[in-house]
Coordinates of C-alpha atoms in Angstrom, one line a residue:
M1 CA 0.0 0.0 0.0
P2 CA 2.7 2.6 0.7
F3 CA 4.4 1.9 -2.6
L4 CA 1.1 2.2 -4.4
I5 CA 0.3 5.5 -2.7
L6 CA 3.8 6.7 -3.7
G7 CA 3.1 5.8 -7.3
I8 CA -0.3 7.6 -7.2
V9 CA 1.3 10.7 -5.6
T10 CA 4.1 10.7 -8.2
A11 CA 1.8 10.4 -11.2
T12 CA -0.6 13.0 -9.9
F13 CA 2.2 15.5 -9.0
V14 CA 3.8 15.2 -12.5
L15 CA 0.5 15.5 -14.4
A16 CA -0.6 18.5 -12.3
Q17 CA 2.7 20.3 -13.0
F18 CA 2.4 19.9 -16.8
T19 CA -1.2 21.0 -16.9
K20 CA -1.7 24.2 -19.0
G21 CA -2.4 27.3 -16.9
N22 CA -0.8 29.5 -14.3
P23 CA -1.4 28.7 -10.7
L24 CA -0.2 32.2 -9.7
I25 CA -3.6 33.5 -10.9
S26 CA -5.3 31.8 -8.0
I27 CA -2.6 33.0 -5.6
I28 CA -2.1 36.7 -6.4
G29 CA -4.7 37.4 -9.0
A30 CA -4.4 38.1 -12.7
R31 CA -3.8 41.9 -12.3
A32 CA -0.7 41.3 -10.1
L33 CA 1.0 39.1 -12.7
D34 CA 2.4 42.2 -14.4
N35 CA 4.3 43.1 -11.2
P36 CA 7.6 41.1 -11.2
D37 CA 8.3 41.7 -7.5
I38 CA 4.9 40.3 -6.5
V39 CA 5.4 37.3 -8.8
A40 CA 8.9 36.6 -7.5
A41 CA 7.7 36.8 -3.9
A42 CA 4.8 34.5 -4.6
K43 CA 6.9 32.0 -6.3
A44 CA 9.4 32.0 -3.4
R45 CA 6.6 31.8 -0.8
W46 CA 4.9 28.8 -2.5
G47 CA 8.1 27.1 -3.8
L48 CA 7.3 27.6 -7.4
D49 CA 10.8 29.0 -8.1
K50 CA 12.4 25.6 -7.5
S51 CA 12.9 22.9 -10.1
L52 CA 10.4 20.1 -10.5
P53 CA 12.6 17.4 -8.8
E54 CA 13.1 19.7 -5.9
R55 CA 9.4 20.5 -5.5
Y56 CA 8.7 16.7 -5.7
L57 CA 11.2 15.8 -3.0
I58 CA 10.0 18.5 -0.7
Y59 CA 6.4 17.4 -1.2
V60 CA 7.1 13.8 -0.5
D61 CA 9.1 14.7 2.6
N62 CA 6.2 16.8 3.9
L63 CA 3.8 14.1 3.0
A64 CA 5.8 11.6 5.1
H65 CA 5.3 13.9 8.0
G66 CA 1.6 14.2 7.5
N67 CA 1.7 17.6 5.8
L68 CA -0.3 17.7 2.5
G69 CA 0.7 21.3 1.9
T70 CA -1.3 24.6 1.8
S71 CA -4.0 25.2 -0.7
F72 CA -3.3 28.0 -3.2
R73 CA -6.9 28.9 -3.3
T74 CA -8.1 28.7 0.4
K75 CA -4.8 29.5 2.0
Q76 CA -5.5 26.8 4.5
P77 CA -3.8 23.4 5.0
V78 CA -5.1 20.9 2.5
L79 CA -5.5 18.3 5.3
Q80 CA -7.8 20.7 7.1
D81 CA -9.8 21.4 4.0
L82 CA -10.2 17.6 3.3
A83 CA -11.1 16.9 7.0
D84 CA -13.8 19.6 6.8
R85 CA -15.3 18.3 3.5
L86 CA -14.9 14.5 3.8
P87 CA -17.8 14.0 6.3
A88 CA -20.3 15.6 3.8
T89 CA -19.1 13.3 1.0
L90 CA -19.1 10.2 3.3
E91 CA -22.7 11.0 4.4
L92 CA -23.8 11.2 0.8
V93 CA -21.9 8.2 -0.3
I94 CA -23.1 6.0 2.6
C95 CA -26.7 6.9 1.9
A96 CA -26.3 6.3 -1.8
M97 CA -24.6 2.9 -1.2
I98 CA -27.5 1.8 1.1
V99 CA -30.1 2.8 -1.5
G100 CA -28.1 1.3 -4.4
A101 CA -27.1 -1.9 -2.6
V102 CA -30.5 -2.7 -1.2
T103 CA -32.3 -1.9 -4.4
G104 CA -29.8 -3.7 -6.6
I105 CA -29.9 -6.9 -4.5
L106 CA -33.7 -7.0 -4.5
L107 CA -33.8 -6.4 -8.3
G108 CA -31.1 -9.0 -8.8
V109 CA -33.0 -11.6 -6.8
I110 CA -36.3 -10.8 -8.5
S111 CA -34.7 -10.9 -12.0
A112 CA -33.0 -14.3 -11.3
Q113 CA -36.1 -15.9 -9.7
F114 CA -38.4 -14.8 -12.6
R115 CA -35.9 -15.3 -15.4
D116 CA -37.1 -14.3 -18.9
T117 CA -40.4 -13.0 -17.6
P118 CA -41.7 -9.4 -17.7
A119 CA -40.5 -8.9 -14.2
D120 CA -37.0 -9.9 -15.2
H121 CA -37.0 -7.6 -18.2
A122 CA -38.3 -4.7 -16.2
A123 CA -35.7 -5.1 -13.5
R124 CA -32.9 -5.4 -16.1
L125 CA -34.2 -2.3 -17.9
F126 CA -34.2 -0.3 -14.6
A127 CA -30.7 -1.5 -13.8
L128 CA -29.5 -0.7 -17.3
L129 CA -30.9 2.9 -17.2
G130 CA -29.2 3.5 -13.9
S131 CA -25.8 2.6 -15.5
C132 CA -26.4 4.4 -18.8
I133 CA -28.1 7.7 -17.9
P134 CA -25.5 10.5 -17.2
M135 CA -25.6 11.5 -13.5
F136 CA -25.4 15.2 -14.4
W137 CA -28.5 15.0 -16.6
L138 CA -30.4 12.8 -14.1
G139 CA -29.5 15.3 -11.3
L140 CA -30.7 18.3 -13.2
L141 CA -33.9 16.5 -14.2
A142 CA -34.5 15.4 -10.6
L143 CA -34.1 19.0 -9.3
F144 CA -36.4 20.4 -12.0
V145 CA -39.2 17.9 -11.4
F146 CA -39.1 17.4 -7.6
S147 CA -37.8 20.8 -6.5
V148 CA -38.8 23.4 -9.1
Q149 CA -42.0 22.0 -10.5
T150 CA -43.6 20.0 -7.7
H151 CA -41.8 21.4 -4.6
L152 CA -41.9 17.9 -3.1
L153 CA -38.2 18.1 -2.0
P154 CA -35.8 21.0 -1.4
G155 CA -33.2 22.2 -3.7
P156 CA -29.4 22.2 -3.5
G157 CA -27.4 22.3 -0.3
R158 CA -27.3 20.3 3.0
L159 CA -29.8 22.6 4.8
D160 CA -32.2 25.3 4.0
I161 CA -30.4 28.6 3.5
R162 CA -32.6 30.2 6.2
S163 CA -31.6 27.6 8.8
D164 CA -28.8 27.9 11.2
P165 CA -26.4 24.9 10.9
P166 CA -25.7 23.0 14.2
N167 CA -22.4 23.1 15.9
T168 CA -19.9 20.9 14.1
V169 CA -19.1 17.8 16.1
T170 CA -18.8 15.0 13.6
G171 CA -19.3 16.9 10.3
F172 CA -22.2 14.6 9.5
M173 CA -25.3 16.8 9.3
L174 CA -27.7 14.1 10.4
I175 CA -25.7 13.2 13.5
D176 CA -24.9 16.8 14.4
T177 CA -28.5 17.9 14.2
L178 CA -29.5 14.9 16.5
L179 CA -26.8 15.8 18.9
A180 CA -28.0 19.3 19.0
G181 CA -31.6 18.2 19.6
D182 CA -32.7 20.0 16.5
W183 CA -35.4 17.7 15.1
D184 CA -36.5 20.2 12.5
G185 CA -33.0 20.5 11.3
F186 CA -32.7 16.7 11.2
V187 CA -35.8 16.4 9.0
D188 CA -34.5 19.2 6.8
A189 CA -31.2 17.5 6.4
V190 CA -32.9 14.2 5.5
R191 CA -35.0 15.9 2.9
H192 CA -32.0 17.6 1.3
L193 CA -30.2 14.2 1.3
I194 CA -32.9 12.3 -0.6
L195 CA -32.4 13.6 -4.1
P196 CA -28.6 13.5 -4.4
S197 CA -28.4 10.0 -2.7
L198 CA -31.1 8.6 -5.1
V199 CA -29.3 10.0 -8.1
L200 CA -25.9 8.7 -7.0
G201 CA -27.4 5.4 -5.7
W202 CA -29.1 4.6 -9.0
S203 CA -25.8 4.0 -10.7
V204 CA -24.9 1.6 -7.9
T205 CA -28.2 -0.2 -8.4
G206 CA -27.4 -1.1 -12.0
I207 CA -24.0 -2.5 -11.2
V208 CA -25.2 -4.5 -8.1
A209 CA -28.3 -5.8 -9.8
R210 CA -26.5 -7.3 -12.8
M211 CA -23.8 -8.9 -10.6
V212 CA -26.4 -10.4 -8.2
R213 CA -28.6 -11.7 -11.0
A214 CA -25.6 -13.5 -12.7
S215 CA -24.5 -15.0 -9.3
M216 CA -28.0 -16.0 -8.4
L217 CA -28.6 -17.8 -11.7
D218 CA -25.4 -19.7 -11.1
V219 CA -26.2 -20.6 -7.5
L220 CA -29.8 -21.6 -8.1
G221 CA -28.7 -24.4 -10.4
Q222 CA -26.4 -25.9 -7.9
D223 CA -27.0 -29.2 -5.9
F224 CA -27.3 -27.7 -2.4
V225 CA -30.2 -25.5 -3.6
T226 CA -32.0 -28.5 -5.1
M227 CA -31.4 -30.4 -1.9
A228 CA -32.9 -27.6 0.2
R229 CA -36.0 -27.6 -2.0
A230 CA -36.2 -31.4 -1.8
K231 CA -36.2 -31.2 2.0
G232 CA -39.3 -29.0 1.8
A233 CA -37.7 -25.6 2.5
G234 CA -39.9 -22.7 1.5
E235 CA -39.0 -20.7 -1.6
G236 CA -38.2 -17.6 0.4
R237 CA -35.9 -19.6 2.7
V238 CA -34.2 -21.1 -0.3
L239 CA -33.7 -17.8 -2.0
F240 CA -32.5 -15.7 0.9
N241 CA -30.9 -18.2 3.4
H242 CA -29.2 -20.5 0.9
A243 CA -28.9 -18.9 -2.6
L244 CA -28.5 -15.2 -1.8
R245 CA -25.9 -15.8 0.9
N246 CA -23.6 -17.5 -1.6
A247 CA -24.5 -15.2 -4.5
L248 CA -23.4 -12.1 -2.5
I249 CA -19.8 -13.2 -2.2
P250 CA -18.8 -12.1 -5.8
A251 CA -20.8 -8.9 -5.3
L252 CA -18.6 -7.9 -2.3
T253 CA -15.8 -6.8 -4.7
I254 CA -18.2 -4.6 -6.6
L255 CA -19.6 -3.0 -3.5
G256 CA -16.2 -2.3 -2.0
F257 CA -14.8 -0.7 -5.1
T258 CA -18.0 1.2 -5.9
F259 CA -17.9 2.8 -2.4
A260 CA -14.3 3.9 -3.0
Y261 CA -15.1 5.2 -6.4
L262 CA -18.1 7.2 -5.2
I263 CA -15.9 9.1 -2.6
T264 CA -14.1 10.9 -5.4
G265 CA -16.5 10.0 -8.3
S266 CA -19.4 12.1 -6.9
V267 CA -18.0 15.2 -8.5
L268 CA -21.0 15.9 -10.8
V269 CA -23.7 15.2 -8.2
E270 CA -21.9 17.4 -5.6
T271 CA -21.6 20.2 -8.1
I272 CA -25.2 20.0 -9.2
F273 CA -26.6 19.8 -5.7
S274 CA -24.1 22.3 -4.2
W275 CA -22.9 19.7 -1.8
P276 CA -19.7 20.9 0.0
G277 CA -17.8 17.6 -0.2
I278 CA -14.6 16.3 -1.7
G279 CA -16.0 16.3 -5.3
S280 CA -16.8 20.0 -5.3
Y281 CA -13.5 20.7 -3.7
A282 CA -11.7 18.8 -6.4
V283 CA -13.5 20.8 -9.1
D284 CA -12.5 24.1 -7.5
A285 CA -8.9 22.9 -7.2
A286 CA -8.7 21.8 -10.8
R287 CA -10.2 25.1 -12.0
S288 CA -7.5 27.1 -10.1
L289 CA -4.6 24.7 -10.7
D290 CA -4.3 24.2 -7.0
Y291 CA -1.5 21.6 -7.0
P292 CA -1.5 20.7 -3.3
A293 CA -5.3 20.4 -3.2
I294 CA -5.4 18.3 -6.4
T295 CA -2.7 15.9 -5.1
G296 CA -4.5 15.8 -1.7
V297 CA -7.8 14.7 -3.2
T298 CA -6.0 12.1 -5.3
I299 CA -4.3 10.7 -2.2
V300 CA -7.7 10.4 -0.5
G301 CA -9.1 8.6 -3.5
G302 CA -6.2 6.3 -3.7
L303 CA -6.4 5.5 0.0
G304 CA -10.1 4.8 -0.4
F305 CA -9.5 2.2 -3.1
L306 CA -6.7 0.5 -1.2
I307 CA -8.6 0.4 2.0
A308 CA -11.7 -0.9 0.1
N309 CA -9.6 -3.6 -1.4
L310 CA -8.3 -4.6 2.0
L311 CA -11.7 -4.6 3.6
T312 CA -13.1 -6.7 0.7
D313 CA -10.5 -9.3 1.3
I314 CA -11.3 -9.4 5.0
A315 CA -15.1 -9.6 4.2
Y316 CA -14.4 -12.5 1.8
A317 CA -12.7 -14.5 4.6
A318 CA -15.6 -13.6 7.0
V319 CA -18.4 -14.8 4.7
D320 CA -16.7 -17.7 2.8
P321 CA -15.6 -20.6 4.9
R322 CA -13.4 -21.9 2.0
M323 CA -11.3 -18.7 2.3
R324 CA -10.7 -19.3 6.0
S325 CA -9.8 -22.9 5.6
A326 CA -7.4 -22.0 2.7
A327 CA -5.7 -19.4 4.9

């Protein structure tokens, strides 16, 4: 994992340095670029006057000491910026994963149980649409229909703009409103969370449904399922206690990597719904060529994938007795 992180940091650092644009614009402003004294002072302050290898070695050394650098745009430590925004992204991603995983598993089971029937075709079509429809278009459509036209759900943001946010304890709006005893704020936070989590979760539904369907079709044809039915077990018991438990093992990989992907892959949804998370922070960093922030977001994403891979391996051993006996 450390060597993979080093590779991710190196590739991101080099690519960011060769991106067209001038990061000094976000540091001192476009008007000050004509003043050579201000430009020289800014380059010296932010280390831009050093060669690329020198900047890389300095960055890796700082990274080894837990210092991700200072953002050109916010003038705050990148680690602090990420710590402030990560809870908002995790709250959205966790809700989207719950929606997507539960819906996908149910659709996969229904599709496998009623193979080649209208129910199977409808479930597969729903899953296919979730994977094919662009999230930015679906997000805009959801806002237009449910917020602008029908007023069933609120618009962008985590809370109503007229509401006072609770004191930050965990960064999770749902938890902080409960800790503050603000029930109205909790309900408002839930209502603001519905649309973005549904939009983000639909893409997860399509992936999980297809994987569960394929696994269920394979498991339902195996001998132990036939034996369970021969012993008189009900169809629901056969499906959920015998078949689904074994069919979910291959889906663990998809769920783990999907969760890691959504942490940094929710850029479009966070931008559309004005969600102050890692995704919107990455967009702002890319627009202003904020090298430390760009690299910091990439490190978070890389760590997310590596941790997801590790937890998936652990989950395999927990749910599959063959893995434990092989170990």
